Amino acid sequence: MSASSNDRANAHSEGAPPTRWEKVRLVIKVVELRLRFVALMAVTGLTFAYWDELWNYYDKWTRPAAERVVADAEHDHEYYCPMHPSVVQSEPGNCPICGMPLSKRKRGRVEALPKGVVARLQLSPMRVAQAGIRTAEIGYEPLAETVSTVGFVAFDERNLKRISSRTKGLARVEKLMVDFTGTRVTAGQPLAELYSPELYQALRELLLARRTAAETEGLRASLGRNALGDRGDFLTMSREKLALWGVAPEQVEEILASGKADYRLPILAPIGGVVVRKNVVEGQYVSEGDALFEVADLSRVWVQAQIYEDQIDRVRIGQEVQATVEAFPGERFVGTVAFIDPALDPTTRTVNVRYDLPNPDGRLRPGMYATVTFRTPVAETPLYKQRIAKADAPRPRMKITRASLTVDEQKTCPVTRAKLGSMGAPIPVAVKDRKVWVCCDSCTAKLASQPTRYLDDEAPAPAGSVVSVPESAVVDDGARQVVYVETDPGVFEGRVVVLGHRVGDRYPVVSGLEPGDRVAAAGSFLIDAESRLTAGGSTAHEHPTTEPSEPAHGEHRR
């Protein structure tokens, strides 16, 4: 019986297929083994990842209670150097750069940045090299703003004369000596002949008055003159009447000399020049006040230019200006600004500026287009002078009057403004044939590399020069302009600056920077991006201010 049962079991195990329940149990076993393996690997990975934190918890809870309180208090504070904020340690000591005792503060506390500084970032030499950051020392540059605009040649209105009819009533143009526009005339040359009955009558009265005055000349007795009247007064009144009607004194003398009144009176050119307008033809009747001719003297012309309202501060009266015209390529016509229109054209939003040019040979013709160029030194613009006067006072510099001073005579360090001896033994530095004392080793390199930043040499700024910064060093976020200054090797401060109009590849500095500062001339945008990504960086940039005098808070380190 048992033998037959074993045979059936063997036969079932060898040839019979597994039941459904056996298949389910097999799948569950496989899944269970895999889940155990995954859980084991996850626990192992988490242990490795958080080993330091787990060990710190273990160490914290296995210590005595009093020791844990002291450790927690020490863990919440850190030590830093006020002169070199990049130096931060967990234990007290001295700054490895300047030797100054480290100050204690609560860990994570953000120190207020200096006035005008919105960010501070420290980069390792490797990061500086990888980012391609290049610094440059700024100084004075003879910058000049250039404004080029379109202009045109125009008549000099002071040498433009209009000849009108001055006789009473109607007058007829009997003859034209100048019968087309553009004719050159000389002063006193006849332009036309007019006939007027009133003018002819006045000429006859002139001759009659002269004849009467000659007849009464023989009456010497005063009684006879009083009875007949003073005939000389009639002659004078006749002369004045003709002068009011536009008859020149020379013409009056010719009529008196000939003794004959001509019914035609010549109209003379008052100045020499070109007839630019002829309004009459022969046989035409003209009334009193009608314009007959316009004569312009082209020995001097105007060049009028149009400048936009944002360029007005770059142009002033007396400033040198030059123009070029297409008719004479390569030739420059130089002059000085003589007039700036006090009103702005509301349609074109431009202001008219003109200057005078001599034109003895008449090459410049009114109506020619010209390219006008104004060149203004930035230091002489009124806007720059006003903003410089309102800017903050420059950084104080130490004045060294002798070639050598003692520690007691100098008293403070020119770099840190700290008292000499407060950070150890003072160190002498030779700068420009002078002996200067500094407080620590880090100040030695700063003073040697940037003496103009810390010492007052009483040297005035070069004439026409201003402090300028490269365009590549300026980070403009729309609300303000920031320049990153290297205060220590690898330490960059973002300073809000006020700049003038760009001139070429440089900006004139109104406030925020001084000669001798080293700025990030290349890689400034990478520094700005790094400061935004660093802890606290976004805080310093979320509330921008357009005023450089408003202090910003937040410190950025790396």
PDB file of C-alpha atoms in Angstrom, residues 65-194:
ATOM      1  CA  ALA A  65      23.063  66.467  29.389  1.00  0.00           C
ATOM      2  CA  ALA A  66      25.343  69.379  30.485  1.00  0.00           C
ATOM      3  CA  GLU A  67      27.858  68.692  27.718  1.00  0.00           C
ATOM      4  CA  ARG A  68      25.059  68.666  25.118  1.00  0.00           C
ATOM      5  CA  VAL A  69      23.897  72.168  26.137  1.00  0.00           C
ATOM      6  CA  VAL A  70      27.411  73.602  25.741  1.00  0.00           C
ATOM      7  CA  ALA A  71      27.878  71.926  22.356  1.00  0.00           C
ATOM      8  CA  ASP A  72      24.534  73.240  21.078  1.00  0.00           C
ATOM      9  CA  ALA A  73      25.429  76.771  22.138  1.00  0.00           C
ATOM     10  CA  GLU A  74      28.790  76.566  20.371  1.00  0.00           C
ATOM     11  CA  HIS A  75      27.194  75.042  17.276  1.00  0.00           C
ATOM     12  CA  ASP A  76      24.858  78.065  16.912  1.00  0.00           C
ATOM     13  CA  HIS A  77      27.727  80.569  16.674  1.00  0.00           C
ATOM     14  CA  GLU A  78      30.653  81.162  14.364  1.00  0.00           C
ATOM     15  CA  TYR A  79      33.681  83.446  14.236  1.00  0.00           C
ATOM     16  CA  TYR A  80      34.473  85.839  11.393  1.00  0.00           C
ATOM     17  CA  CYS A  81      36.896  88.645  10.513  1.00  0.00           C
ATOM     18  CA  PRO A  82      35.255  92.097  10.211  1.00  0.00           C
ATOM     19  CA  MET A  83      37.979  93.198   7.788  1.00  0.00           C
ATOM     20  CA  HIS A  84      37.784  90.031   5.668  1.00  0.00           C
ATOM     21  CA  PRO A  85      34.207  88.686   5.842  1.00  0.00           C
ATOM     22  CA  SER A  86      35.228  85.714   3.732  1.00  0.00           C
ATOM     23  CA  VAL A  87      37.148  84.316   6.724  1.00  0.00           C
ATOM     24  CA  VAL A  88      34.670  82.282   8.818  1.00  0.00           C
ATOM     25  CA  GLN A  89      35.659  79.654  11.405  1.00  0.00           C
ATOM     26  CA  SER A  90      33.828  77.540  13.921  1.00  0.00           C
ATOM     27  CA  GLU A  91      36.403  78.212  16.647  1.00  0.00           C
ATOM     28  CA  PRO A  92      37.843  81.463  18.034  1.00  0.00           C
ATOM     29  CA  GLY A  93      41.230  82.657  16.852  1.00  0.00           C
ATOM     30  CA  ASN A  94      42.934  85.249  14.660  1.00  0.00           C
ATOM     31  CA  CYS A  95      42.348  86.076  11.007  1.00  0.00           C
ATOM     32  CA  PRO A  96      44.898  84.218   8.869  1.00  0.00           C
ATOM     33  CA  ILE A  97      45.066  87.230   6.514  1.00  0.00           C
ATOM     34  CA  CYS A  98      45.409  90.268   8.761  1.00  0.00           C
ATOM     35  CA  GLY A  99      45.893  88.696  12.195  1.00  0.00           C
ATOM     36  CA  MET A 100      42.897  90.526  13.688  1.00  0.00           C
ATOM     37  CA  PRO A 101      40.989  88.641  16.442  1.00  0.00           C
ATOM     38  CA  LEU A 102      37.873  87.003  15.054  1.00  0.00           C
ATOM     39  CA  SER A 103      34.483  88.320  16.123  1.00  0.00           C
ATOM     40  CA  LYS A 104      31.666  86.083  17.289  1.00  0.00           C
ATOM     41  CA  ARG A 105      28.217  86.057  15.763  1.00  0.00           C
ATOM     42  CA  LYS A 106      25.210  83.787  15.561  1.00  0.00           C
ATOM     43  CA  ARG A 107      25.498  81.232  12.800  1.00  0.00           C
ATOM     44  CA  GLY A 108      23.478  82.181   9.751  1.00  0.00           C
ATOM     45  CA  ARG A 109      23.224  85.818  10.748  1.00  0.00           C
ATOM     46  CA  VAL A 110      23.464  88.177   7.788  1.00  0.00           C
ATOM     47  CA  GLU A 111      25.727  91.169   8.384  1.00  0.00           C
ATOM     48  CA  ALA A 112      24.774  94.553   6.932  1.00  0.00           C
ATOM     49  CA  LEU A 113      26.816  95.409   3.880  1.00  0.00           C
ATOM     50  CA  PRO A 114      28.499  98.809   3.562  1.00  0.00           C
ATOM     51  CA  LYS A 115      26.650 101.733   2.060  1.00  0.00           C
ATOM     52  CA  GLY A 116      26.171 101.342  -1.685  1.00  0.00           C
ATOM     53  CA  VAL A 117      27.182  97.631  -1.693  1.00  0.00           C
ATOM     54  CA  VAL A 118      24.432  95.217  -2.701  1.00  0.00           C
ATOM     55  CA  ALA A 119      26.362  91.930  -2.873  1.00  0.00           C
ATOM     56  CA  ARG A 120      29.610  90.358  -1.744  1.00  0.00           C
ATOM     57  CA  LEU A 121      30.996  87.167  -3.222  1.00  0.00           C
ATOM     58  CA  GLN A 122      34.204  85.189  -2.750  1.00  0.00           C
ATOM     59  CA  LEU A 123      35.539  82.926  -5.484  1.00  0.00           C
ATOM     60  CA  SER A 124      38.456  80.553  -5.360  1.00  0.00           C
ATOM     61  CA  PRO A 125      41.349  81.105  -7.789  1.00  0.00           C
ATOM     62  CA  MET A 126      40.195  78.041  -9.736  1.00  0.00           C
ATOM     63  CA  ARG A 127      36.700  79.475 -10.127  1.00  0.00           C
ATOM     64  CA  VAL A 128      38.115  82.840 -11.200  1.00  0.00           C
ATOM     65  CA  ALA A 129      40.238  81.150 -13.864  1.00  0.00           C
ATOM     66  CA  GLN A 130      37.391  78.916 -15.057  1.00  0.00           C
ATOM     67  CA  ALA A 131      34.995  81.858 -15.366  1.00  0.00           C
ATOM     68  CA  GLY A 132      37.534  83.934 -17.280  1.00  0.00           C
ATOM     69  CA  ILE A 133      37.215  86.832 -14.833  1.00  0.00           C
ATOM     70  CA  ARG A 134      39.637  89.645 -15.575  1.00  0.00           C
ATOM     71  CA  THR A 135      40.053  92.748 -13.445  1.00  0.00           C
ATOM     72  CA  ALA A 136      41.278  96.200 -14.435  1.00  0.00           C
ATOM     73  CA  GLU A 137      42.141  99.318 -12.460  1.00  0.00           C
ATOM     74  CA  ILE A 138      40.034 102.322 -13.392  1.00  0.00           C
ATOM     75  CA  GLY A 139      41.302 105.886 -13.651  1.00  0.00           C
ATOM     76  CA  TYR A 140      40.835 109.143 -15.503  1.00  0.00           C
ATOM     77  CA  GLU A 141      40.094 109.137 -19.231  1.00  0.00           C
ATOM     78  CA  PRO A 142      39.634 112.105 -21.616  1.00  0.00           C
ATOM     79  CA  LEU A 143      36.147 111.094 -22.725  1.00  0.00           C
ATOM     80  CA  ALA A 144      34.146 113.217 -25.143  1.00  0.00           C
ATOM     81  CA  GLU A 145      30.586 112.611 -26.282  1.00  0.00           C
ATOM     82  CA  THR A 146      29.949 112.850 -30.002  1.00  0.00           C
ATOM     83  CA  VAL A 147      26.538 113.676 -31.435  1.00  0.00           C
ATOM     84  CA  SER A 148      26.004 113.347 -35.183  1.00  0.00           C
ATOM     85  CA  THR A 149      22.807 114.602 -36.706  1.00  0.00           C
ATOM     86  CA  VAL A 150      21.353 115.835 -39.969  1.00  0.00           C
ATOM     87  CA  GLY A 151      21.397 119.512 -40.898  1.00  0.00           C
ATOM     88  CA  PHE A 152      21.080 121.824 -43.866  1.00  0.00           C
ATOM     89  CA  VAL A 153      22.613 125.011 -45.208  1.00  0.00           C
ATOM     90  CA  ALA A 154      20.384 128.091 -44.923  1.00  0.00           C
ATOM     91  CA  PHE A 155      20.494 131.814 -45.633  1.00  0.00           C
ATOM     92  CA  ASP A 156      21.966 134.095 -43.031  1.00  0.00           C
ATOM     93  CA  GLU A 157      18.773 135.986 -42.164  1.00  0.00           C
ATOM     94  CA  ARG A 158      20.805 139.022 -41.100  1.00  0.00           C
ATOM     95  CA  ASN A 159      22.051 139.367 -44.697  1.00  0.00           C
ATOM     96  CA  LEU A 160      18.685 138.803 -46.368  1.00  0.00           C
ATOM     97  CA  LYS A 161      16.988 141.965 -47.667  1.00  0.00           C
ATOM     98  CA  ARG A 162      13.490 142.382 -49.063  1.00  0.00           C
ATOM     99  CA  ILE A 163      12.848 145.298 -51.485  1.00  0.00           C
ATOM    100  CA  SER A 164       9.283 146.586 -51.427  1.00  0.00           C
ATOM    101  CA  SER A 165       7.393 149.411 -53.139  1.00  0.00           C
ATOM    102  CA  ARG A 166       7.286 152.463 -50.855  1.00  0.00           C
ATOM    103  CA  THR A 167       5.432 154.938 -53.075  1.00  0.00           C
ATOM    104  CA  LYS A 168       1.868 156.022 -52.406  1.00  0.00           C
ATOM    105  CA  GLY A 169      -0.881 154.466 -54.503  1.00  0.00           C
ATOM    106  CA  LEU A 170      -0.224 152.269 -57.501  1.00  0.00           C
ATOM    107  CA  ALA A 171       3.098 152.163 -59.323  1.00  0.00           C
ATOM    108  CA  ARG A 172       3.882 150.496 -62.630  1.00  0.00           C
ATOM    109  CA  VAL A 173       6.994 148.426 -63.350  1.00  0.00           C
ATOM    110  CA  GLU A 174       8.299 150.106 -66.464  1.00  0.00           C
ATOM    111  CA  LYS A 175      11.477 148.085 -66.911  1.00  0.00           C
ATOM    112  CA  LEU A 176      13.302 145.172 -65.247  1.00  0.00           C
ATOM    113  CA  MET A 177      17.097 145.165 -65.159  1.00  0.00           C
ATOM    114  CA  VAL A 178      17.082 141.827 -63.267  1.00  0.00           C
ATOM    115  CA  ASP A 179      14.626 139.574 -65.018  1.00  0.00           C
ATOM    116  CA  PHE A 180      15.370 136.153 -63.476  1.00  0.00           C
ATOM    117  CA  THR A 181      16.083 134.659 -60.070  1.00  0.00           C
ATOM    118  CA  GLY A 182      19.681 133.859 -59.163  1.00  0.00           C
ATOM    119  CA  THR A 183      21.252 136.925 -60.733  1.00  0.00           C
ATOM    120  CA  ARG A 184      24.223 138.289 -58.821  1.00  0.00           C
ATOM    121  CA  VAL A 185      24.006 141.990 -58.053  1.00  0.00           C
ATOM    122  CA  THR A 186      26.155 144.564 -56.325  1.00  0.00           C
ATOM    123  CA  ALA A 187      25.121 147.175 -53.780  1.00  0.00           C
ATOM    124  CA  GLY A 188      23.494 150.149 -55.539  1.00  0.00           C
ATOM    125  CA  GLN A 189      22.852 148.284 -58.812  1.00  0.00           C
ATOM    126  CA  PRO A 190      19.452 149.124 -60.448  1.00  0.00           C
ATOM    127  CA  LEU A 191      17.005 146.244 -60.308  1.00  0.00           C
ATOM    128  CA  ALA A 192      13.933 147.810 -61.933  1.00  0.00           C
ATOM    129  CA  GLU A 193      12.333 151.159 -62.876  1.00  0.00           C
ATOM    130  CA  LEU A 194       8.982 152.266 -61.435  1.00  0.00           C
TER     131      LEU A 194
END
